[in-house]
Coordinates of C-alpha atoms in Angstrom, one line a residue:
M1 CA -104.0 37.7 -122.8
T2 CA -107.3 36.0 -122.3
G3 CA -108.9 33.7 -124.9
D4 CA -111.4 36.3 -125.9
E5 CA -108.6 38.9 -126.5
G6 CA -106.6 36.4 -128.4
R7 CA -109.5 35.7 -130.8
R8 CA -110.3 39.4 -131.3
R9 CA -110.0 40.3 -135.0
P10 CA -107.4 43.0 -135.6
Q11 CA -109.0 46.3 -136.2
E12 CA -107.6 49.1 -138.4
L13 CA -108.0 52.3 -136.6
S14 CA -110.7 54.6 -137.8
A15 CA -113.7 56.5 -136.5
R16 CA -115.9 53.5 -137.4
S17 CA -113.8 50.9 -135.6
L18 CA -113.5 52.8 -132.2
R19 CA -116.4 50.8 -130.6
R20 CA -114.9 47.5 -131.7
L21 CA -111.4 48.1 -130.1
D22 CA -110.0 46.1 -127.2
P23 CA -111.7 47.5 -124.1
R24 CA -108.3 48.1 -122.6
I25 CA -107.9 50.9 -125.1
S26 CA -109.3 54.2 -124.0
I27 CA -111.2 55.9 -126.8
P28 CA -112.5 59.5 -127.2
E29 CA -116.2 59.5 -126.3
Y30 CA -116.8 63.1 -127.4
D31 CA -118.3 64.1 -130.7
R32 CA -115.3 65.0 -132.9
R33 CA -117.5 66.2 -135.7
G34 CA -119.0 68.8 -133.4
L35 CA -115.6 70.4 -132.5
G36 CA -115.0 73.9 -133.7
G37 CA -111.4 73.8 -134.8
G38 CA -109.6 76.9 -133.8
I39 CA -106.0 75.6 -133.8
V40 CA -103.6 75.0 -136.7
H41 CA -100.4 73.2 -135.7
I42 CA -97.4 73.2 -138.0
G43 CA -95.1 70.2 -137.6
V44 CA -97.1 67.2 -136.6
G45 CA -94.5 64.8 -135.4
G46 CA -94.3 62.3 -132.5
F47 CA -93.7 65.0 -129.9
H48 CA -96.8 67.1 -130.8
R49 CA -99.0 64.0 -130.8
A50 CA -97.6 62.9 -127.4
H51 CA -97.9 66.3 -125.9
Q52 CA -100.0 69.3 -127.1
A53 CA -102.6 67.1 -128.8
V54 CA -102.9 65.0 -125.7
Y55 CA -103.6 67.9 -123.5
L56 CA -106.3 69.1 -125.9
D57 CA -107.8 65.6 -126.0
D58 CA -107.9 65.8 -122.2
V59 CA -109.9 69.0 -122.5
C60 CA -112.3 67.5 -125.0
R61 CA -112.8 64.4 -122.9
A62 CA -113.8 66.7 -120.0
G63 CA -116.5 68.1 -122.2
V64 CA -115.5 71.7 -121.6
S65 CA -114.2 72.7 -125.1
D66 CA -115.1 72.7 -128.7
W67 CA -111.5 73.3 -129.9
S68 CA -109.7 70.9 -132.2
I69 CA -106.4 70.8 -134.1
T70 CA -105.8 71.0 -137.9
G71 CA -102.3 69.6 -138.5
A72 CA -100.1 71.0 -141.2
G73 CA -96.9 70.0 -142.9
V74 CA -94.7 72.0 -145.2
L75 CA -92.0 69.5 -146.0
P76 CA -92.1 66.7 -148.6
A77 CA -91.5 64.1 -145.9
D78 CA -94.7 65.3 -144.1
A79 CA -96.7 63.4 -146.8
H80 CA -96.1 60.2 -144.9
M81 CA -97.8 61.6 -141.7
A82 CA -100.6 63.2 -143.8
N83 CA -101.3 59.9 -145.5
A84 CA -101.2 57.8 -142.2
L85 CA -103.5 60.2 -140.4
A86 CA -106.0 60.6 -143.3
A87 CA -106.3 56.8 -143.5
Q88 CA -107.3 56.7 -139.8
D89 CA -109.7 59.7 -139.7
H90 CA -106.8 61.5 -138.1
L91 CA -106.9 59.2 -135.0
Y92 CA -103.8 57.6 -133.6
A93 CA -102.8 55.5 -130.6
L94 CA -100.7 56.8 -127.8
V95 CA -98.8 54.2 -125.8
T96 CA -97.4 55.4 -122.4
R97 CA -95.4 53.0 -120.3
D98 CA -92.9 52.5 -117.6
D99 CA -91.7 49.5 -115.7
R100 CA -94.9 49.3 -113.8
S101 CA -97.7 49.8 -116.3
T102 CA -98.7 50.3 -119.9
D103 CA -101.6 52.5 -121.1
V104 CA -103.0 52.6 -124.6
R105 CA -105.2 55.5 -125.6
V106 CA -106.7 56.8 -128.9
I107 CA -106.2 60.5 -129.3
G108 CA -109.0 62.4 -131.2
S109 CA -108.1 66.1 -130.9
I110 CA -106.6 66.3 -134.4
T111 CA -109.5 66.4 -136.8
G112 CA -107.8 67.5 -140.1
Y113 CA -104.5 67.9 -141.9
V114 CA -103.2 70.3 -144.5
L115 CA -100.2 69.1 -146.6
A116 CA -98.6 72.2 -148.1
A117 CA -95.2 70.8 -149.2
N118 CA -95.7 71.8 -152.8
D119 CA -98.2 74.6 -152.5
L120 CA -98.7 76.8 -149.4
T121 CA -102.1 78.0 -150.6
P122 CA -104.3 75.6 -148.6
L123 CA -102.3 76.3 -145.4
V124 CA -102.5 80.0 -145.9
A125 CA -106.3 79.7 -146.4
R126 CA -106.7 77.6 -143.2
I127 CA -104.7 80.1 -141.1
A128 CA -106.5 83.0 -142.6
D129 CA -109.9 81.5 -141.8
P130 CA -111.5 83.6 -139.1
E131 CA -112.2 80.4 -137.1
T132 CA -108.4 80.0 -136.6
R133 CA -107.4 81.7 -133.4
I134 CA -104.1 79.9 -132.5
V135 CA -101.3 78.8 -134.8
S136 CA -98.8 76.6 -132.9
M137 CA -95.7 74.9 -134.1
T138 CA -93.0 72.3 -133.4
I139 CA -90.5 73.0 -136.2
T140 CA -87.4 72.0 -134.2
E141 CA -84.8 74.3 -132.7
K142 CA -83.2 74.9 -136.1
G143 CA -86.4 76.1 -137.7
Y144 CA -86.2 79.8 -136.5
P145 CA -84.2 82.3 -138.6
V146 CA -83.0 84.1 -135.5
D147 CA -79.3 84.6 -134.6
E148 CA -78.4 82.8 -131.4
A149 CA -76.0 85.4 -130.1
S150 CA -77.7 88.7 -131.0
G151 CA -81.3 87.5 -130.9
E152 CA -81.9 89.4 -134.2
F153 CA -83.6 88.2 -137.3
M154 CA -81.3 86.5 -139.8
P155 CA -82.8 87.3 -143.3
P156 CA -82.2 84.2 -145.5
P157 CA -82.3 84.5 -149.3
A158 CA -85.8 85.1 -150.5
D159 CA -86.0 81.7 -152.2
T160 CA -85.0 79.9 -149.0
L161 CA -87.3 81.5 -146.5
P162 CA -88.7 79.0 -144.0
L163 CA -92.0 77.8 -145.4
S164 CA -93.7 77.7 -142.0
F165 CA -93.1 81.5 -141.6
V166 CA -93.9 82.3 -145.2
A167 CA -97.3 80.6 -144.9
L168 CA -97.9 82.4 -141.6
A169 CA -96.9 85.8 -143.1
R170 CA -99.1 85.4 -146.1
A171 CA -102.1 84.3 -143.9
L172 CA -101.6 87.3 -141.6
R173 CA -101.6 89.6 -144.6
R174 CA -104.8 88.1 -145.8
R175 CA -106.4 88.4 -142.3
R176 CA -105.3 92.1 -142.2
D177 CA -106.7 92.8 -145.7
A178 CA -110.0 91.0 -144.8
G179 CA -110.4 92.7 -141.5
S180 CA -110.4 89.3 -139.7
G181 CA -108.2 90.4 -136.9
G182 CA -105.2 88.8 -135.3
L183 CA -104.5 85.5 -133.6
T184 CA -102.0 83.9 -131.3
V185 CA -98.8 82.2 -132.5
Q186 CA -97.4 79.7 -130.1
S187 CA -94.0 77.9 -130.3
C188 CA -93.8 74.6 -128.6
D189 CA -90.1 74.0 -129.4
N190 CA -87.2 73.7 -127.0
V191 CA -86.0 77.2 -127.5
M192 CA -85.4 79.7 -124.6
G193 CA -87.9 82.5 -124.9
N194 CA -89.6 80.7 -127.7
G195 CA -92.3 83.3 -127.8
D196 CA -89.9 86.2 -128.4
V197 CA -87.9 84.1 -130.9
T198 CA -91.1 83.3 -132.8
R199 CA -92.1 87.0 -132.8
I200 CA -88.8 88.1 -134.2
A201 CA -88.9 85.4 -136.9
T202 CA -92.5 86.2 -137.8
L203 CA -91.9 90.0 -138.0
G204 CA -88.8 89.5 -140.0
V205 CA -90.4 87.3 -142.6
C206 CA -93.5 89.5 -142.7
A207 CA -91.2 92.5 -143.6
M208 CA -89.7 90.5 -146.4
I209 CA -93.0 89.4 -147.7
E210 CA -94.5 92.9 -147.6
P211 CA -92.7 95.9 -146.0
G212 CA -95.1 97.4 -143.4
L213 CA -96.9 94.1 -142.7
E214 CA -94.8 93.6 -139.6
A215 CA -96.2 96.7 -138.0
W216 CA -99.7 95.4 -138.2
V217 CA -98.6 92.0 -136.9
A218 CA -96.8 93.6 -134.0
D219 CA -100.0 95.2 -132.9
N220 CA -102.4 92.3 -133.6
V221 CA -100.6 89.0 -132.9
A222 CA -99.7 87.5 -129.6
F223 CA -96.6 85.4 -129.1
P224 CA -96.7 83.6 -125.7
S225 CA -93.8 81.5 -124.6
S226 CA -94.1 78.0 -123.4
M227 CA -92.1 75.2 -121.9
V228 CA -92.9 71.6 -123.0
D229 CA -91.6 68.3 -121.6
R230 CA -92.2 64.7 -122.5
I231 CA -89.6 62.1 -123.7
T232 CA -90.9 60.8 -127.0
P233 CA -88.8 58.3 -128.9
Q234 CA -89.2 57.7 -132.6
T235 CA -91.9 55.2 -133.6
T236 CA -90.6 51.8 -134.7
D237 CA -92.1 48.8 -136.4
A238 CA -91.8 47.1 -133.0
D239 CA -94.3 49.6 -131.6
R240 CA -96.7 48.9 -134.4
A241 CA -96.3 45.2 -133.8
F242 CA -96.9 45.6 -130.1
L243 CA -100.3 47.2 -130.7
A244 CA -101.2 44.7 -133.4
E245 CA -100.2 41.6 -131.5
G246 CA -101.1 42.7 -127.9
Y247 CA -104.2 44.8 -128.5
G248 CA -105.5 43.8 -132.0
L249 CA -105.0 47.4 -133.2
V250 CA -103.6 48.2 -136.6
D251 CA -102.2 51.8 -136.5
R252 CA -100.0 53.1 -139.3
W253 CA -98.2 55.6 -137.0
P254 CA -98.7 55.3 -133.3
V255 CA -96.7 57.3 -130.8
V256 CA -94.9 56.0 -127.7
A257 CA -94.0 58.2 -124.7
E258 CA -93.1 58.1 -121.1
T259 CA -95.8 58.6 -118.5
F260 CA -94.4 62.0 -117.4
I261 CA -95.8 65.1 -119.1
Q262 CA -95.5 68.8 -118.4
W263 CA -96.5 72.1 -120.1
V264 CA -96.0 75.6 -118.8
I265 CA -97.5 78.4 -120.8
E266 CA -97.4 82.2 -120.6
D267 CA -101.1 83.2 -120.3
D268 CA -101.3 85.6 -123.3
F269 CA -104.1 84.5 -125.5
P270 CA -106.2 87.6 -126.4
F271 CA -108.2 85.7 -129.0
G272 CA -109.2 82.8 -126.7
R273 CA -107.7 79.4 -125.8
P274 CA -108.8 76.0 -124.5
P275 CA -109.1 75.8 -120.6
Y276 CA -105.7 74.1 -120.3
E277 CA -105.4 74.8 -116.6
D278 CA -108.3 72.3 -116.1
V279 CA -106.1 69.5 -117.3
G280 CA -102.8 70.1 -115.5
V281 CA -101.1 72.8 -117.6
L282 CA -99.4 75.5 -115.5
M283 CA -100.5 79.0 -116.8
T284 CA -98.1 81.7 -115.6
D285 CA -96.9 85.2 -116.4
D286 CA -93.3 84.2 -116.6
V287 CA -92.1 80.9 -118.2
R288 CA -88.4 81.7 -118.2
P289 CA -87.4 80.1 -114.9
Y290 CA -89.2 76.8 -115.9
E291 CA -87.6 76.9 -119.3
T292 CA -84.1 77.4 -117.9
L293 CA -84.6 74.5 -115.4
K294 CA -85.8 72.1 -118.0
L295 CA -83.2 73.0 -120.7
R296 CA -80.3 72.9 -118.2
I297 CA -81.3 69.8 -116.3
L298 CA -83.3 67.6 -118.7
N299 CA -82.2 68.7 -122.2
A300 CA -78.6 69.4 -121.3
G301 CA -78.5 66.2 -119.2
H302 CA -79.5 64.3 -122.3
S303 CA -77.0 66.0 -124.5
T304 CA -74.0 65.9 -122.1
V305 CA -74.2 62.1 -121.6
T306 CA -75.4 60.9 -125.0
Y307 CA -72.2 61.3 -127.0
M308 CA -70.2 59.4 -124.3
A309 CA -72.9 56.8 -124.5
A310 CA -72.4 56.5 -128.2
L311 CA -68.6 56.2 -127.7
V312 CA -69.0 53.2 -125.4
G313 CA -71.6 51.5 -127.6
H314 CA -74.9 52.1 -125.9
T315 CA -78.1 52.0 -128.0
Y316 CA -80.8 53.2 -125.5
I317 CA -80.9 56.0 -123.0
H318 CA -81.9 53.7 -120.1
E319 CA -78.7 51.8 -120.6
I320 CA -76.8 54.9 -119.6
M321 CA -78.5 55.0 -116.2
A322 CA -77.5 51.3 -115.6
D323 CA -73.9 52.2 -116.4
R324 CA -72.5 53.4 -113.1
P325 CA -69.7 55.8 -114.5
L326 CA -72.1 57.5 -116.9
A327 CA -74.9 57.7 -114.3
R328 CA -72.5 59.2 -111.8
Y329 CA -71.3 61.7 -114.5
L330 CA -74.9 62.8 -115.1
Q331 CA -75.5 63.3 -111.3
Q332 CA -72.3 65.3 -110.9
F333 CA -73.0 67.5 -113.9
H334 CA -76.4 68.2 -112.6
D335 CA -75.2 69.0 -109.0
H336 CA -71.9 70.8 -109.7
E337 CA -72.5 72.7 -112.9
A338 CA -76.2 72.8 -114.0
T339 CA -77.8 73.5 -110.6
P340 CA -75.5 76.5 -109.6
S341 CA -76.4 78.2 -112.9
L342 CA -80.2 78.0 -112.3
P343 CA -82.4 81.0 -111.3
P344 CA -85.0 80.5 -108.5
V345 CA -87.9 78.5 -109.8
K346 CA -91.2 79.1 -107.9
G347 CA -92.9 76.0 -106.6
I348 CA -90.1 73.6 -107.8
D349 CA -87.9 71.4 -105.6
V350 CA -84.8 71.2 -107.8
T351 CA -83.4 68.2 -105.9
E352 CA -86.6 66.3 -106.5
Y353 CA -86.7 67.5 -110.1
K354 CA -83.3 66.1 -110.8
R355 CA -84.3 62.8 -109.1
V356 CA -87.3 62.5 -111.4
V357 CA -85.3 63.3 -114.5
A358 CA -82.8 60.5 -113.6
E359 CA -85.8 58.2 -113.1
R360 CA -87.3 59.1 -116.4
F361 CA -84.0 58.5 -118.2
A362 CA -83.8 55.1 -116.6
N363 CA -87.3 54.0 -117.8
P364 CA -86.5 50.8 -119.9
E365 CA -90.0 50.7 -121.4
V366 CA -89.6 53.9 -123.5
R367 CA -86.5 52.6 -125.3
D368 CA -85.4 56.1 -126.2
Q369 CA -82.6 55.9 -128.7
V370 CA -79.1 57.3 -128.1
A371 CA -79.0 58.1 -131.8
R372 CA -82.2 60.2 -131.6
V373 CA -80.7 62.4 -128.8
C374 CA -77.5 62.7 -130.7
M375 CA -79.3 64.4 -133.6
D376 CA -78.9 68.1 -134.3
G377 CA -76.0 68.8 -131.9
T378 CA -75.1 72.0 -133.7
A379 CA -78.7 73.3 -133.0
K380 CA -79.2 71.8 -129.5
L381 CA -75.9 72.4 -127.7
P382 CA -75.9 76.2 -128.1
K383 CA -79.4 76.3 -126.4
F384 CA -79.0 73.4 -123.9
L385 CA -75.4 73.4 -122.7
I386 CA -73.4 76.5 -123.7
P387 CA -75.5 78.9 -121.5
T388 CA -74.6 76.8 -118.5
V389 CA -70.9 77.0 -119.4
E390 CA -71.1 80.7 -119.8
S391 CA -72.9 81.1 -116.5
Q392 CA -70.4 79.0 -114.7
L393 CA -67.5 80.9 -116.2
E394 CA -69.1 84.2 -115.2
R395 CA -69.5 83.1 -111.6
G396 CA -66.1 81.3 -111.4
G397 CA -67.8 77.9 -111.1
Q398 CA -66.7 74.5 -112.3
V399 CA -66.9 73.7 -116.1
K400 CA -64.9 70.5 -116.5
L401 CA -67.8 68.2 -116.9
S402 CA -69.4 70.4 -119.6
A403 CA -66.0 70.5 -121.3
L404 CA -65.9 66.7 -121.2
A405 CA -69.3 66.5 -122.8
L406 CA -68.3 68.8 -125.6
A407 CA -65.1 66.9 -126.1
A408 CA -67.1 63.7 -126.4
W409 CA -69.2 65.3 -129.1
C410 CA -66.1 66.3 -130.9
Q411 CA -64.8 62.7 -130.7
Y412 CA -68.1 61.3 -131.7
L413 CA -68.0 63.5 -134.9
L414 CA -64.9 61.6 -136.0
G415 CA -67.1 58.6 -136.5
T416 CA -65.3 56.0 -134.5
D417 CA -66.2 54.7 -131.0
D418 CA -63.8 53.6 -128.2
R419 CA -63.6 50.1 -129.6
G420 CA -62.5 51.4 -133.0
E421 CA -65.8 50.6 -134.6
A422 CA -67.6 53.0 -136.9
I423 CA -70.4 55.1 -135.6
T424 CA -73.4 56.0 -137.8
L425 CA -73.6 59.7 -137.1
S426 CA -77.1 61.1 -136.4
S427 CA -78.5 63.8 -138.7
D428 CA -77.5 67.4 -138.2
P429 CA -78.1 70.4 -140.5
R430 CA -74.4 71.4 -140.1
L431 CA -72.9 68.0 -139.8
E432 CA -70.1 68.4 -142.4
E433 CA -69.1 71.7 -141.0
A434 CA -68.9 70.3 -137.5
R435 CA -66.9 67.3 -138.7
A436 CA -64.4 69.6 -140.4
Y437 CA -63.7 71.3 -137.0
A438 CA -63.5 67.9 -135.4
V439 CA -60.9 66.8 -137.9
A440 CA -58.9 69.9 -137.3
S441 CA -58.9 69.1 -133.6
V442 CA -56.8 66.0 -134.2
S443 CA -53.7 68.1 -134.5
D444 CA -54.9 71.0 -132.3
P445 CA -57.7 70.1 -129.7
A446 CA -58.6 73.7 -129.2
A447 CA -59.4 74.1 -133.0
F448 CA -62.8 72.6 -132.4
L449 CA -63.8 75.6 -130.3
G450 CA -63.4 77.7 -133.4
F451 CA -66.8 76.6 -134.4
R452 CA -68.3 80.0 -133.4
E453 CA -71.8 79.2 -134.5
V454 CA -72.0 76.7 -131.7
F455 CA -69.5 78.0 -129.1
G456 CA -69.9 81.7 -129.6
E457 CA -67.0 84.1 -129.1
R458 CA -66.0 83.6 -125.4
L459 CA -65.4 79.9 -125.1
A460 CA -62.6 79.7 -127.7
V461 CA -60.6 82.4 -125.9
D462 CA -61.4 81.6 -122.2
P463 CA -58.1 80.0 -121.0
R464 CA -59.8 78.0 -118.2
F465 CA -62.4 76.5 -120.6
V466 CA -59.9 75.9 -123.4
S467 CA -57.6 74.1 -121.0
A468 CA -60.4 71.9 -119.6
F469 CA -61.7 71.1 -123.1
S470 CA -58.3 70.3 -124.5
E471 CA -57.4 68.1 -121.5
A472 CA -60.7 66.2 -121.8
L473 CA -60.3 65.6 -125.5
V474 CA -56.8 64.3 -125.2
S475 CA -57.9 62.1 -122.3
L476 CA -60.8 60.6 -124.4
R477 CA -58.3 59.8 -127.2
E478 CA -55.7 58.3 -124.9
A479 CA -57.6 56.7 -122.1
G480 CA -61.1 56.3 -123.6
T481 CA -64.4 57.3 -122.1
Y482 CA -64.3 55.1 -119.1
G483 CA -60.6 55.8 -118.4
T484 CA -61.4 59.6 -118.5
L485 CA -64.4 59.3 -116.2
A486 CA -62.3 57.4 -113.7
T487 CA -60.1 60.4 -113.3
W488 CA -62.5 63.2 -113.9
L489 CA -65.3 62.3 -111.5
D490 CA -65.2 63.1 -107.9
G491 CA -63.9 60.1 -106.1
G492 CA -63.4 58.1 -109.4
T493 CA -65.9 55.7 -110.8
S494 CA -65.4 52.6 -108.7

């Protein structure tokens, strides 16, 4: 840091302070007050701010769009994000870094925020506004009331309907009654066929809000699928301190991400959209092969290795890639079980894609937490890993490495690592239920596979998979993670 930079007075981020920021920080030069809105995004967390909002910021910086995002939150915890953004004129800093470079940039594409945790009325009004043409969402994999196995709507009790979809249904009813026309609803969650899943959830909730509304929605609302990708760890106080001390920038809630970013979107936006293709988004008529590739290589790769990482005491994902047995496990899972289950993916070199994924996991500057990736196993594993297992069983392929990953999850749920030390279990909506099955597995390893909501019907009765899972779980308990890997990997781990 130069003397001038060292003497620079720390600046609290706001629209007024942009011109006074450290010149190394890239700022939005476009007129944010002149943007036309058009997008309401439900679920403004770190990922949305490191991904979709960044792409729109790119579009705005190119001067080819008047779109902007109004963020929205429906949970009490969203008040923290609402307050942080409001204090900064909805600006925030994005830090992207790897072992070669660090880039700091202020994102300006979010221009408002609606907090609807206690009252959905303002969010309903914003979505119902004729200016709104896209409603997007990142509400996590568990936020969709759709049955994993059947793909059908799961009607929850009326008083526990997911608020995101309640607000959407009420707003669509208002648009219908006012003659405002339809809009596009776009999921940005890691859910296979997320457009179809969102459509099923929306129509189901609409039918519960007002029977017959779903017919109008089916005819007037588009639900394009999309595939999103960027590793985005949780923001820490160390990230805030990095900006304050290194760049003289005071940001209440910055976001940190890797340099890699990808978005593939089904081009079905009858009411208009930003020109995303101008800033690197792949617009296509079929997202499914790209979704499958990403979920089975990147997301499943994360989930297969992270519980073993927790059992051996690792804190960060990059530590896994420096741990030879775990790194070899990931490579062999990718090569022997994930890759054979993939459909053809146009324009993608799968070998190169796997190499890039491994490189991304090894990035020490992102400091992605093992505990973060361990979160929500009951929601993630049925989407990320179980389809690979089912595909491999169908084709007679290898499943032992997937079985080992699921056995490691079971062992992790017991709350003790290989050294006998307590593990602080990551949050999961069905954690206690999962733990009960893990406890039952102490006397009968195969009992864990009785968790049908995760494993479905086949895995618990498939003799080849039951045998592989049970053998893996017994080995983890008797030989530990490293001892098991030494015998389960091709050629051992030396």
